[in-house]
Amino acid sequence: MITRIDNAHILTQDPARPVADSVAFANGRILAVGEAAHALPADETWDAGGRTLTPGFNDVHSHTVWFGQTLLEVDLSEVTTPEEVYAAVRAAESNPDGWVVASGFRPSALDAPVEIEQLDRATRGAPLLIKHNSGHAYTVNTAALRAAGVDPANPPEVEGGEFVRDADGHCTGLLDENAMRAIQEVTLPESGEEIGRALELATRRYLERGLTSVTDAGVAGGWIGH
């Protein structure tokens, strides 16, 4: 079945014909643009109302599952105070494994650091994992440390990472780089159902933004690779 879009401002990316007003396609392939498209017998026509059309974009470096998971987790991308963090965590529901998981966290955006004691109160005993937007750190609560076998009062030394401590040597809840592995060992791997749901949400959002293909940077060692 041939479909034609008329009355459009089409940016073709072809230097010889940079703009066209019509495009015809079938079975996922463009058949013709401009006058050639008008000449084809279309089974269905759409009026673009003068809107701009472009070829679909490709994201050359994406983390599709990771992004999709953030759409399933508590969104901390806009918080600017510790109180907003505590409130978001307090209102969150735990996942099927009993963990509260949040993402998009940017500590530099806060006017003061979060406190592990306040995170403990907000989660009411549930283990908490907050993923930093950088992908290189976590913030967790006491229950999460204990679930990972880490003594909050005497966290271990980690090569290539750190359980950040306060002046008394107690864990503040901030885990840098390789220290994150302690949490990952008890939260990974995710179920195939969760990964599939994350992919579904991510690709739907991609399409809404005009991304029609992506190059995933985690195929070999990431979620998709496993």
mmCIF file with all atom_site columns, C-alpha atoms in Angstrom, residues 50-217:
data_model
loop_
_atom_site.group_PDB
_atom_site.id
_atom_site.type_symbol
_atom_site.label_atom_id
_atom_site.label_alt_id
_atom_site.label_comp_id
_atom_site.label_asym_id
_atom_site.label_entity_id
_atom_site.label_seq_id
_atom_site.pdbx_PDB_ins_code
_atom_site.Cartn_x
_atom_site.Cartn_y
_atom_site.Cartn_z
_atom_site.occupancy
_atom_site.B_iso_or_equiv
_atom_site.pdbx_formal_charge
_atom_site.auth_seq_id
_atom_site.auth_comp_id
_atom_site.auth_asym_id
_atom_site.auth_atom_id
_atom_site.pdbx_PDB_model_num
ATOM 1   C CA . GLY A 1 50  ? 2.674  22.750  6.260  1.00 0.00 ? 50  GLY A CA 1
ATOM 2   C CA . ARG A 1 51  ? 4.602  21.023  9.018  1.00 0.00 ? 51  ARG A CA 1
ATOM 3   C CA . THR A 1 52  ? 8.293  20.223  8.623  1.00 0.00 ? 52  THR A CA 1
ATOM 4   C CA . LEU A 1 53  ? 9.372  16.643  7.962  1.00 0.00 ? 53  LEU A CA 1
ATOM 5   C CA . THR A 1 54  ? 12.909 15.322  8.220  1.00 0.00 ? 54  THR A CA 1
ATOM 6   C CA . PRO A 1 55  ? 14.501 11.895  7.924  1.00 0.00 ? 55  PRO A CA 1
ATOM 7   C CA . GLY A 1 56  ? 14.545 9.993   11.204 1.00 0.00 ? 56  GLY A CA 1
ATOM 8   C CA . PHE A 1 57  ? 17.501 10.746  13.452 1.00 0.00 ? 57  PHE A CA 1
ATOM 9   C CA . ASN A 1 58  ? 20.077 8.202   14.633 1.00 0.00 ? 58  ASN A CA 1
ATOM 10  C CA . ASP A 1 59  ? 21.564 8.441   18.127 1.00 0.00 ? 59  ASP A CA 1
ATOM 11  C CA . VAL A 1 60  ? 25.117 7.153   17.692 1.00 0.00 ? 60  VAL A CA 1
ATOM 12  C CA . HIS A 1 61  ? 25.731 6.530   21.426 1.00 0.00 ? 61  HIS A CA 1
ATOM 13  C CA . SER A 1 62  ? 22.770 5.415   23.500 1.00 0.00 ? 62  SER A CA 1
ATOM 14  C CA . HIS A 1 63  ? 22.214 3.258   26.592 1.00 0.00 ? 63  HIS A CA 1
ATOM 15  C CA . THR A 1 64  ? 18.741 2.099   25.763 1.00 0.00 ? 64  THR A CA 1
ATOM 16  C CA . VAL A 1 65  ? 17.979 -0.230  28.671 1.00 0.00 ? 65  VAL A CA 1
ATOM 17  C CA . TRP A 1 66  ? 19.538 2.149   31.175 1.00 0.00 ? 66  TRP A CA 1
ATOM 18  C CA . PHE A 1 67  ? 17.425 5.005   29.822 1.00 0.00 ? 67  PHE A CA 1
ATOM 19  C CA . GLY A 1 68  ? 14.293 2.871   29.815 1.00 0.00 ? 68  GLY A CA 1
ATOM 20  C CA . GLN A 1 69  ? 14.889 1.887   33.421 1.00 0.00 ? 69  GLN A CA 1
ATOM 21  C CA . THR A 1 70  ? 15.001 5.536   34.455 1.00 0.00 ? 70  THR A CA 1
ATOM 22  C CA . LEU A 1 71  ? 11.439 5.831   33.131 1.00 0.00 ? 71  LEU A CA 1
ATOM 23  C CA . LEU A 1 72  ? 10.408 3.115   35.583 1.00 0.00 ? 72  LEU A CA 1
ATOM 24  C CA . GLU A 1 73  ? 12.254 4.612   38.566 1.00 0.00 ? 73  GLU A CA 1
ATOM 25  C CA . VAL A 1 74  ? 11.765 7.594   40.854 1.00 0.00 ? 74  VAL A CA 1
ATOM 26  C CA . ASP A 1 75  ? 12.820 10.682  38.894 1.00 0.00 ? 75  ASP A CA 1
ATOM 27  C CA . LEU A 1 76  ? 15.241 12.898  40.835 1.00 0.00 ? 76  LEU A CA 1
ATOM 28  C CA . SER A 1 77  ? 16.485 14.877  37.848 1.00 0.00 ? 77  SER A CA 1
ATOM 29  C CA . GLU A 1 78  ? 14.789 18.111  38.938 1.00 0.00 ? 78  GLU A CA 1
ATOM 30  C CA . VAL A 1 79  ? 15.365 18.087  42.694 1.00 0.00 ? 79  VAL A CA 1
ATOM 31  C CA . THR A 1 80  ? 17.342 20.991  44.183 1.00 0.00 ? 80  THR A CA 1
ATOM 32  C CA . THR A 1 81  ? 17.143 20.335  47.939 1.00 0.00 ? 81  THR A CA 1
ATOM 33  C CA . PRO A 1 82  ? 17.645 17.317  50.195 1.00 0.00 ? 82  PRO A CA 1
ATOM 34  C CA . GLU A 1 83  ? 14.063 17.740  51.391 1.00 0.00 ? 83  GLU A CA 1
ATOM 35  C CA . GLU A 1 84  ? 12.802 17.170  47.839 1.00 0.00 ? 84  GLU A CA 1
ATOM 36  C CA . VAL A 1 85  ? 14.847 13.981  47.682 1.00 0.00 ? 85  VAL A CA 1
ATOM 37  C CA . TYR A 1 86  ? 13.414 12.714  50.971 1.00 0.00 ? 86  TYR A CA 1
ATOM 38  C CA . ALA A 1 87  ? 9.875  13.553  49.871 1.00 0.00 ? 87  ALA A CA 1
ATOM 39  C CA . ALA A 1 88  ? 10.254 11.774  46.527 1.00 0.00 ? 88  ALA A CA 1
ATOM 40  C CA . VAL A 1 89  ? 11.709 8.700   48.183 1.00 0.00 ? 89  VAL A CA 1
ATOM 41  C CA . ARG A 1 90  ? 9.037  8.711   50.892 1.00 0.00 ? 90  ARG A CA 1
ATOM 42  C CA . ALA A 1 91  ? 6.269  8.744   48.269 1.00 0.00 ? 91  ALA A CA 1
ATOM 43  C CA . ALA A 1 92  ? 7.812  5.991   46.150 1.00 0.00 ? 92  ALA A CA 1
ATOM 44  C CA . GLU A 1 93  ? 6.708  2.396   46.031 1.00 0.00 ? 93  GLU A CA 1
ATOM 45  C CA . SER A 1 94  ? 9.270  -0.359  46.275 1.00 0.00 ? 94  SER A CA 1
ATOM 46  C CA . ASN A 1 95  ? 9.880  -2.648  43.303 1.00 0.00 ? 95  ASN A CA 1
ATOM 47  C CA . PRO A 1 96  ? 9.000  -6.381  43.389 1.00 0.00 ? 96  PRO A CA 1
ATOM 48  C CA . ASP A 1 97  ? 12.348 -7.098  45.103 1.00 0.00 ? 97  ASP A CA 1
ATOM 49  C CA . GLY A 1 98  ? 11.527 -4.690  47.910 1.00 0.00 ? 98  GLY A CA 1
ATOM 50  C CA . TRP A 1 99  ? 13.986 -1.985  46.854 1.00 0.00 ? 99  TRP A CA 1
ATOM 51  C CA . VAL A 1 100 ? 13.206 1.676   46.281 1.00 0.00 ? 100 VAL A CA 1
ATOM 52  C CA . VAL A 1 101 ? 15.138 2.767   43.190 1.00 0.00 ? 101 VAL A CA 1
ATOM 53  C CA . ALA A 1 102 ? 15.609 6.333   41.981 1.00 0.00 ? 102 ALA A CA 1
ATOM 54  C CA . SER A 1 103 ? 17.671 7.791   39.163 1.00 0.00 ? 103 SER A CA 1
ATOM 55  C CA . GLY A 1 104 ? 18.739 11.022  37.489 1.00 0.00 ? 104 GLY A CA 1
ATOM 56  C CA . PHE A 1 105 ? 20.290 12.293  40.726 1.00 0.00 ? 105 PHE A CA 1
ATOM 57  C CA . ARG A 1 106 ? 22.708 15.237  40.461 1.00 0.00 ? 106 ARG A CA 1
ATOM 58  C CA . PRO A 1 107 ? 24.225 16.025  43.875 1.00 0.00 ? 107 PRO A CA 1
ATOM 59  C CA . SER A 1 108 ? 25.799 19.210  42.505 1.00 0.00 ? 108 SER A CA 1
ATOM 60  C CA . ALA A 1 109 ? 22.291 20.617  41.947 1.00 0.00 ? 109 ALA A CA 1
ATOM 61  C CA . LEU A 1 110 ? 21.433 20.428  45.653 1.00 0.00 ? 110 LEU A CA 1
ATOM 62  C CA . ASP A 1 111 ? 21.975 23.244  48.116 1.00 0.00 ? 111 ASP A CA 1
ATOM 63  C CA . ALA A 1 112 ? 23.193 20.727  50.740 1.00 0.00 ? 112 ALA A CA 1
ATOM 64  C CA . PRO A 1 113 ? 24.141 17.040  50.764 1.00 0.00 ? 113 PRO A CA 1
ATOM 65  C CA . VAL A 1 114 ? 21.617 14.343  51.579 1.00 0.00 ? 114 VAL A CA 1
ATOM 66  C CA . GLU A 1 115 ? 22.009 12.563  54.918 1.00 0.00 ? 115 GLU A CA 1
ATOM 67  C CA . ILE A 1 116 ? 21.864 8.811   55.249 1.00 0.00 ? 116 ILE A CA 1
ATOM 68  C CA . GLU A 1 117 ? 19.851 9.027   58.482 1.00 0.00 ? 117 GLU A CA 1
ATOM 69  C CA . GLN A 1 118 ? 17.156 11.033  56.697 1.00 0.00 ? 118 GLN A CA 1
ATOM 70  C CA . LEU A 1 119 ? 17.126 8.536   53.820 1.00 0.00 ? 119 LEU A CA 1
ATOM 71  C CA . ASP A 1 120 ? 16.641 5.747   56.359 1.00 0.00 ? 120 ASP A CA 1
ATOM 72  C CA . ARG A 1 121 ? 13.619 7.521   57.825 1.00 0.00 ? 121 ARG A CA 1
ATOM 73  C CA . ALA A 1 122 ? 12.134 8.257   54.395 1.00 0.00 ? 122 ALA A CA 1
ATOM 74  C CA . THR A 1 123 ? 12.292 4.629   53.256 1.00 0.00 ? 123 THR A CA 1
ATOM 75  C CA . ARG A 1 124 ? 10.939 3.162   56.502 1.00 0.00 ? 124 ARG A CA 1
ATOM 76  C CA . GLY A 1 125 ? 13.299 0.181   56.454 1.00 0.00 ? 125 GLY A CA 1
ATOM 77  C CA . ALA A 1 126 ? 13.298 -0.562  52.721 1.00 0.00 ? 126 ALA A CA 1
ATOM 78  C CA . PRO A 1 127 ? 16.683 -0.657  50.973 1.00 0.00 ? 127 PRO A CA 1
ATOM 79  C CA . LEU A 1 128 ? 17.243 2.390   48.769 1.00 0.00 ? 128 LEU A CA 1
ATOM 80  C CA . LEU A 1 129 ? 19.339 2.783   45.643 1.00 0.00 ? 129 LEU A CA 1
ATOM 81  C CA . ILE A 1 130 ? 19.758 6.240   44.108 1.00 0.00 ? 130 ILE A CA 1
ATOM 82  C CA . LYS A 1 131 ? 21.579 6.213   40.761 1.00 0.00 ? 131 LYS A CA 1
ATOM 83  C CA . HIS A 1 132 ? 23.564 9.322   39.971 1.00 0.00 ? 132 HIS A CA 1
ATOM 84  C CA . ASN A 1 133 ? 23.065 10.928  36.580 1.00 0.00 ? 133 ASN A CA 1
ATOM 85  C CA . SER A 1 134 ? 26.785 10.487  35.847 1.00 0.00 ? 134 SER A CA 1
ATOM 86  C CA . GLY A 1 135 ? 26.501 6.702   36.025 1.00 0.00 ? 135 GLY A CA 1
ATOM 87  C CA . HIS A 1 136 ? 29.629 6.607   38.204 1.00 0.00 ? 136 HIS A CA 1
ATOM 88  C CA . ALA A 1 137 ? 28.157 6.777   41.718 1.00 0.00 ? 137 ALA A CA 1
ATOM 89  C CA . TYR A 1 138 ? 25.299 5.623   43.903 1.00 0.00 ? 138 TYR A CA 1
ATOM 90  C CA . THR A 1 139 ? 23.721 7.001   47.034 1.00 0.00 ? 139 THR A CA 1
ATOM 91  C CA . VAL A 1 140 ? 22.206 4.334   49.278 1.00 0.00 ? 140 VAL A CA 1
ATOM 92  C CA . ASN A 1 141 ? 20.727 3.994   52.743 1.00 0.00 ? 141 ASN A CA 1
ATOM 93  C CA . THR A 1 142 ? 21.689 1.795   55.676 1.00 0.00 ? 142 THR A CA 1
ATOM 94  C CA . ALA A 1 143 ? 19.330 -1.028  54.696 1.00 0.00 ? 143 ALA A CA 1
ATOM 95  C CA . ALA A 1 144 ? 20.936 -1.199  51.239 1.00 0.00 ? 144 ALA A CA 1
ATOM 96  C CA . LEU A 1 145 ? 24.429 -1.404  52.741 1.00 0.00 ? 145 LEU A CA 1
ATOM 97  C CA . ARG A 1 146 ? 23.375 -4.208  55.056 1.00 0.00 ? 146 ARG A CA 1
ATOM 98  C CA . ALA A 1 147 ? 21.654 -6.054  52.192 1.00 0.00 ? 147 ALA A CA 1
ATOM 99  C CA . ALA A 1 148 ? 25.003 -5.907  50.362 1.00 0.00 ? 148 ALA A CA 1
ATOM 100 C CA . GLY A 1 149 ? 26.894 -7.226  53.379 1.00 0.00 ? 149 GLY A CA 1
ATOM 101 C CA . VAL A 1 150 ? 28.586 -3.889  54.107 1.00 0.00 ? 150 VAL A CA 1
ATOM 102 C CA . ASP A 1 151 ? 29.014 -2.721  57.703 1.00 0.00 ? 151 ASP A CA 1
ATOM 103 C CA . PRO A 1 152 ? 27.784 0.905   57.706 1.00 0.00 ? 152 PRO A CA 1
ATOM 104 C CA . ALA A 1 153 ? 30.016 1.700   60.672 1.00 0.00 ? 153 ALA A CA 1
ATOM 105 C CA . ASN A 1 154 ? 33.116 0.197   59.066 1.00 0.00 ? 154 ASN A CA 1
ATOM 106 C CA . PRO A 1 155 ? 32.852 0.052   55.265 1.00 0.00 ? 155 PRO A CA 1
ATOM 107 C CA . PRO A 1 156 ? 35.681 -1.725  53.441 1.00 0.00 ? 156 PRO A CA 1
ATOM 108 C CA . GLU A 1 157 ? 38.425 -0.192  51.350 1.00 0.00 ? 157 GLU A CA 1
ATOM 109 C CA . VAL A 1 158 ? 37.797 -0.739  47.646 1.00 0.00 ? 158 VAL A CA 1
ATOM 110 C CA . GLU A 1 159 ? 40.374 -0.566  44.892 1.00 0.00 ? 159 GLU A CA 1
ATOM 111 C CA . GLY A 1 160 ? 39.201 1.841   42.196 1.00 0.00 ? 160 GLY A CA 1
ATOM 112 C CA . GLY A 1 161 ? 36.300 3.100   44.273 1.00 0.00 ? 161 GLY A CA 1
ATOM 113 C CA . GLU A 1 162 ? 35.239 4.361   47.663 1.00 0.00 ? 162 GLU A CA 1
ATOM 114 C CA . PHE A 1 163 ? 32.627 4.001   50.365 1.00 0.00 ? 163 PHE A CA 1
ATOM 115 C CA . VAL A 1 164 ? 32.704 7.650   51.380 1.00 0.00 ? 164 VAL A CA 1
ATOM 116 C CA . ARG A 1 165 ? 32.947 8.056   55.163 1.00 0.00 ? 165 ARG A CA 1
ATOM 117 C CA . ASP A 1 166 ? 32.132 10.807  57.608 1.00 0.00 ? 166 ASP A CA 1
ATOM 118 C CA . ALA A 1 167 ? 34.462 12.143  60.317 1.00 0.00 ? 167 ALA A CA 1
ATOM 119 C CA . ASP A 1 168 ? 33.657 9.138   62.524 1.00 0.00 ? 168 ASP A CA 1
ATOM 120 C CA . GLY A 1 169 ? 34.470 6.640   59.780 1.00 0.00 ? 169 GLY A CA 1
ATOM 121 C CA . HIS A 1 170 ? 30.834 5.728   59.124 1.00 0.00 ? 170 HIS A CA 1
ATOM 122 C CA . CYS A 1 171 ? 29.466 5.368   55.617 1.00 0.00 ? 171 CYS A CA 1
ATOM 123 C CA . THR A 1 172 ? 27.668 8.476   54.369 1.00 0.00 ? 172 THR A CA 1
ATOM 124 C CA . GLY A 1 173 ? 25.761 6.470   51.781 1.00 0.00 ? 173 GLY A CA 1
ATOM 125 C CA . LEU A 1 174 ? 27.817 7.744   48.841 1.00 0.00 ? 174 LEU A CA 1
ATOM 126 C CA . LEU A 1 175 ? 29.435 4.988   46.793 1.00 0.00 ? 175 LEU A CA 1
ATOM 127 C CA . ASP A 1 176 ? 31.922 5.932   44.100 1.00 0.00 ? 176 ASP A CA 1
ATOM 128 C CA . GLU A 1 177 ? 32.929 3.815   41.112 1.00 0.00 ? 177 GLU A CA 1
ATOM 129 C CA . ASN A 1 178 ? 33.907 0.234   42.093 1.00 0.00 ? 178 ASN A CA 1
ATOM 130 C CA . ALA A 1 179 ? 32.166 0.525   45.457 1.00 0.00 ? 179 ALA A CA 1
ATOM 131 C CA . MET A 1 180 ? 28.918 0.352   43.481 1.00 0.00 ? 180 MET A CA 1
ATOM 132 C CA . ARG A 1 181 ? 29.624 -3.301  42.741 1.00 0.00 ? 181 ARG A CA 1
ATOM 133 C CA . ALA A 1 182 ? 28.608 -4.302  46.261 1.00 0.00 ? 182 ALA A CA 1
ATOM 134 C CA . ILE A 1 183 ? 25.075 -3.091  45.513 1.00 0.00 ? 183 ILE A CA 1
ATOM 135 C CA . GLN A 1 184 ? 25.074 -4.479  41.987 1.00 0.00 ? 184 GLN A CA 1
ATOM 136 C CA . GLU A 1 185 ? 25.865 -7.948  43.299 1.00 0.00 ? 185 GLU A CA 1
ATOM 137 C CA . VAL A 1 186 ? 22.530 -8.044  45.131 1.00 0.00 ? 186 VAL A CA 1
ATOM 138 C CA . THR A 1 187 ? 20.391 -6.119  42.611 1.00 0.00 ? 187 THR A CA 1
ATOM 139 C CA . LEU A 1 188 ? 21.617 -7.619  39.326 1.00 0.00 ? 188 LEU A CA 1
ATOM 140 C CA . PRO A 1 189 ? 20.773 -9.188  37.013 1.00 0.00 ? 189 PRO A CA 1
ATOM 141 C CA . GLU A 1 190 ? 17.392 -7.684  36.276 1.00 0.00 ? 190 GLU A CA 1
ATOM 142 C CA . SER A 1 191 ? 14.705 -9.991  34.971 1.00 0.00 ? 191 SER A CA 1
ATOM 143 C CA . GLY A 1 192 ? 14.157 -10.350 31.257 1.00 0.00 ? 192 GLY A CA 1
ATOM 144 C CA . GLU A 1 193 ? 10.679 -8.970  31.810 1.00 0.00 ? 193 GLU A CA 1
ATOM 145 C CA . GLU A 1 194 ? 12.087 -5.768  33.342 1.00 0.00 ? 194 GLU A CA 1
ATOM 146 C CA . ILE A 1 195 ? 14.633 -5.347  30.566 1.00 0.00 ? 195 ILE A CA 1
ATOM 147 C CA . GLY A 1 196 ? 11.931 -5.845  27.948 1.00 0.00 ? 196 GLY A CA 1
ATOM 148 C CA . ARG A 1 197 ? 9.715  -3.254  29.630 1.00 0.00 ? 197 ARG A CA 1
ATOM 149 C CA . ALA A 1 198 ? 12.623 -0.802  29.775 1.00 0.00 ? 198 ALA A CA 1
ATOM 150 C CA . LEU A 1 199 ? 13.340 -1.308  26.079 1.00 0.00 ? 199 LEU A CA 1
ATOM 151 C CA . GLU A 1 200 ? 9.684  -0.776  25.229 1.00 0.00 ? 200 GLU A CA 1
ATOM 152 C CA . LEU A 1 201 ? 9.496  2.503   27.151 1.00 0.00 ? 201 LEU A CA 1
ATOM 153 C CA . ALA A 1 202 ? 12.818 3.771   25.818 1.00 0.00 ? 202 ALA A CA 1
ATOM 154 C CA . THR A 1 203 ? 12.093 3.059   22.171 1.00 0.00 ? 203 THR A CA 1
ATOM 155 C CA . ARG A 1 204 ? 8.636  4.601   22.452 1.00 0.00 ? 204 ARG A CA 1
ATOM 156 C CA . ARG A 1 205 ? 10.222 7.778   23.836 1.00 0.00 ? 205 ARG A CA 1
ATOM 157 C CA . TYR A 1 206 ? 12.837 7.707   21.059 1.00 0.00 ? 206 TYR A CA 1
ATOM 158 C CA . LEU A 1 207 ? 10.124 7.648   18.413 1.00 0.00 ? 207 LEU A CA 1
ATOM 159 C CA . GLU A 1 208 ? 8.299  10.531  20.080 1.00 0.00 ? 208 GLU A CA 1
ATOM 160 C CA . ARG A 1 209 ? 11.498 12.576  19.738 1.00 0.00 ? 209 ARG A CA 1
ATOM 161 C CA . GLY A 1 210 ? 12.177 11.616  16.116 1.00 0.00 ? 210 GLY A CA 1
ATOM 162 C CA . LEU A 1 211 ? 14.820 8.947   16.746 1.00 0.00 ? 211 LEU A CA 1
ATOM 163 C CA . THR A 1 212 ? 14.139 6.055   14.404 1.00 0.00 ? 212 THR A CA 1
ATOM 164 C CA . SER A 1 213 ? 17.387 4.160   15.014 1.00 0.00 ? 213 SER A CA 1
ATOM 165 C CA . VAL A 1 214 ? 20.035 4.054   17.729 1.00 0.00 ? 214 VAL A CA 1
ATOM 166 C CA . THR A 1 215 ? 23.485 2.626   18.243 1.00 0.00 ? 215 THR A CA 1
ATOM 167 C CA . ASP A 1 216 ? 23.554 1.055   21.677 1.00 0.00 ? 216 ASP A CA 1
ATOM 168 C CA . ALA A 1 217 ? 26.859 1.461   23.515 1.00 0.00 ? 217 ALA A CA 1
#
